[in-house]
XYZ file of C-alpha atoms in Angstrom:
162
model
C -27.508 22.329 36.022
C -24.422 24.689 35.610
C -22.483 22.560 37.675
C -23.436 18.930 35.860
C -22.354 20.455 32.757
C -19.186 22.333 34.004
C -18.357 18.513 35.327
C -19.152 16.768 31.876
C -17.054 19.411 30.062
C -14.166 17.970 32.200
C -14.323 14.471 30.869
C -13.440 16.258 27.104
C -10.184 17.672 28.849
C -7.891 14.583 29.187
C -3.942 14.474 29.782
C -1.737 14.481 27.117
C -0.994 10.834 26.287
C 3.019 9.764 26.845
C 2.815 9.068 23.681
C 3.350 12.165 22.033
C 6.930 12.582 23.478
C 8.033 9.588 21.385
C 6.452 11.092 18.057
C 9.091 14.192 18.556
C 11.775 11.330 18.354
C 10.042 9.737 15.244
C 10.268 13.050 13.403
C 13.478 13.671 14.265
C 14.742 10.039 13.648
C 12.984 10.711 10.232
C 13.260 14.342 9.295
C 15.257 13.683 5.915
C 12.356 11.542 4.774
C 10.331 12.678 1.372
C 7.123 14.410 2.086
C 6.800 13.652 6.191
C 4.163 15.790 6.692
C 3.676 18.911 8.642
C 3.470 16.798 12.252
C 6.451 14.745 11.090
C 6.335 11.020 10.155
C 2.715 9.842 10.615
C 3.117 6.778 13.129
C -0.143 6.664 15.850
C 0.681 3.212 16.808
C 4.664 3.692 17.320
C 6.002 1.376 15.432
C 9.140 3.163 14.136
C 9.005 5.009 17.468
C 12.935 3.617 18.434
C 14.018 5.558 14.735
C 15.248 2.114 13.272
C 15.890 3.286 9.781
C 15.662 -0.511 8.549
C 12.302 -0.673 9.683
C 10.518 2.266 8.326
C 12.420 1.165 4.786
C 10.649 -1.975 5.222
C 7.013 -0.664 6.445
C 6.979 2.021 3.663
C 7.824 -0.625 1.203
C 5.386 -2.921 2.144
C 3.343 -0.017 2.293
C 3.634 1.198 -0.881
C 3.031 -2.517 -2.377
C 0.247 -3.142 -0.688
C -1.432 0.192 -1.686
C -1.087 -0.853 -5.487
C -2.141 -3.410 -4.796
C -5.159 -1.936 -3.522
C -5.458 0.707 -6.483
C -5.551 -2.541 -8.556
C -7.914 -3.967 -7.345
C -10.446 -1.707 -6.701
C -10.312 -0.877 -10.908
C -11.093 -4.325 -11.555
C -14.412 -3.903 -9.255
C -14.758 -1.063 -11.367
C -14.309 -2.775 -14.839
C -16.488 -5.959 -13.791
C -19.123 -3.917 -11.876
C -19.428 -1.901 -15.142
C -20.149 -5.063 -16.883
C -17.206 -5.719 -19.137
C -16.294 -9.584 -18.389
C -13.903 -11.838 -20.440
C -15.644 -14.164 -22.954
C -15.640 -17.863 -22.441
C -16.183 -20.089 -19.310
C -14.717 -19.705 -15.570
C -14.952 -23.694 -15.703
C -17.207 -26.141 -17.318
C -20.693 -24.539 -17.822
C -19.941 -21.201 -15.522
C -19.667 -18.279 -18.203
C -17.696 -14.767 -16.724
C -20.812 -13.415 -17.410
C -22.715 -15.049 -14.801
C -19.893 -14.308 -11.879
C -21.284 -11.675 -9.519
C -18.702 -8.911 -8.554
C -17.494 -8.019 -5.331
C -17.163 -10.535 -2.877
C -19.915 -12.546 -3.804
C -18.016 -14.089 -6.842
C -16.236 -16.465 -3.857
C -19.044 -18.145 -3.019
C -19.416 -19.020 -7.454
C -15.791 -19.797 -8.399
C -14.758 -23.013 -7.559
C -12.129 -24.320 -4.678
C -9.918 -25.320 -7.741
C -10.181 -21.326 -9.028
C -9.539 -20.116 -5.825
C -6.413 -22.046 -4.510
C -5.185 -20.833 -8.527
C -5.890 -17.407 -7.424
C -4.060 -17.729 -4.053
C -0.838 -19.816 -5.399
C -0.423 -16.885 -8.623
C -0.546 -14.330 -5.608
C 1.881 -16.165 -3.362
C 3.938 -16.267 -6.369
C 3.803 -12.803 -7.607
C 4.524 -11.570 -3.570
C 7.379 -14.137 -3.082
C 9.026 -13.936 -6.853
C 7.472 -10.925 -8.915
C 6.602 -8.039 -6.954
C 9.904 -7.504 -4.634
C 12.250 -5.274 -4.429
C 15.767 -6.261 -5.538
C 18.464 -4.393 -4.024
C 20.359 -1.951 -5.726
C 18.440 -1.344 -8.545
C 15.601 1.199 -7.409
C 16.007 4.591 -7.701
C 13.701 5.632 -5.198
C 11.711 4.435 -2.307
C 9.000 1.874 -4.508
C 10.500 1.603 -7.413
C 9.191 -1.978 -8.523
C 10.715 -1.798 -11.534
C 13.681 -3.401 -10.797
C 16.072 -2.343 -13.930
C 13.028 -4.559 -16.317
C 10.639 -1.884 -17.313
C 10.989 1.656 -18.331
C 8.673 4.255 -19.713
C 11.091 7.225 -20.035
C 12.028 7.556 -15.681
C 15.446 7.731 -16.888
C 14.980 10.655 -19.343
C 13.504 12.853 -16.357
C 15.940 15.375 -15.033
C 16.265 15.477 -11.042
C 13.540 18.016 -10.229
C 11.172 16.304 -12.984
C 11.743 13.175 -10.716
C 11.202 14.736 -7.177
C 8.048 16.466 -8.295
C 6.082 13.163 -9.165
């Protein structure tokens, strides 16, 4: 009995994966970065594992777009699974009212609504919601010199802290 268990407990005592050497050279490729975490840069699959600065710009961008994305999203389930809908028709004879939420509303909206929905998004990725060089202040900074809700006022510290 002692010895079966003594032999299981072995299988919970693996090697060190290679991998972990690499994630020294992310965190030192990276060590400037805002907020890297106590470990260093957070990359399990090594994909800024050869410290390409260009790279990691681009992954935390898309990143960062993606998440707000997200965060937008998931307040709309909020907002329609709490009831409030617009007023009027989705098309001819389907009310907001009567769209389920969640993922079940693509089985109710029409092909027509949905390739809408998918051409407004490819727009707002390809023309809206990019990041023109030059004119962000820090890393996601969507704004692109259009909107501003006192950012500039901030002093330096204001800006680091949020």
């Amino acid at each position: 009995m002692a010895l079966s268990l003594s032999v299981a407990a072995l299988g919970f005592n693996a090697p060190l994966p290679a991998a972990v050497a690499s994630r020294s050279a992310v965190r030192m490729a990276f060590e400037g970065e805002i907020n890297p975490g106590p470990q260093g840069v957070y990359d399990p699959l090594g994909l800024v594992a050869d410290g390409d600065q260009e790279k990691f710009d681009r992954l935390r961008y898309v990143e960062l777009k993606h998440g707000r994305i997200c965060m937008l999203a998931i307040l709309g389930h909020v907002v329609t699974s709490a009831g409030v809908r617009l007023p009027g028709e989705l098309s001819f004879g389907l009310p907001f009212a009567s769209v389920p939420t969640g993922i079940k509303a693509l089985s109710v909206v029409p092909a027509a609504g949905l390739a809408q929905i998918f051409a407004f998004v490819g727009f707002l990725e390809l023309f809206v919601m990019k990041d023109v060089e030059g004119t962000g202040e820090f890393p996601g900074d969507f704004r692109n010199g259009f909107i501003d809700f006192g950012w500039d006022n901030f002093t330096e510290e204001e800006k680091a802290s949020k």
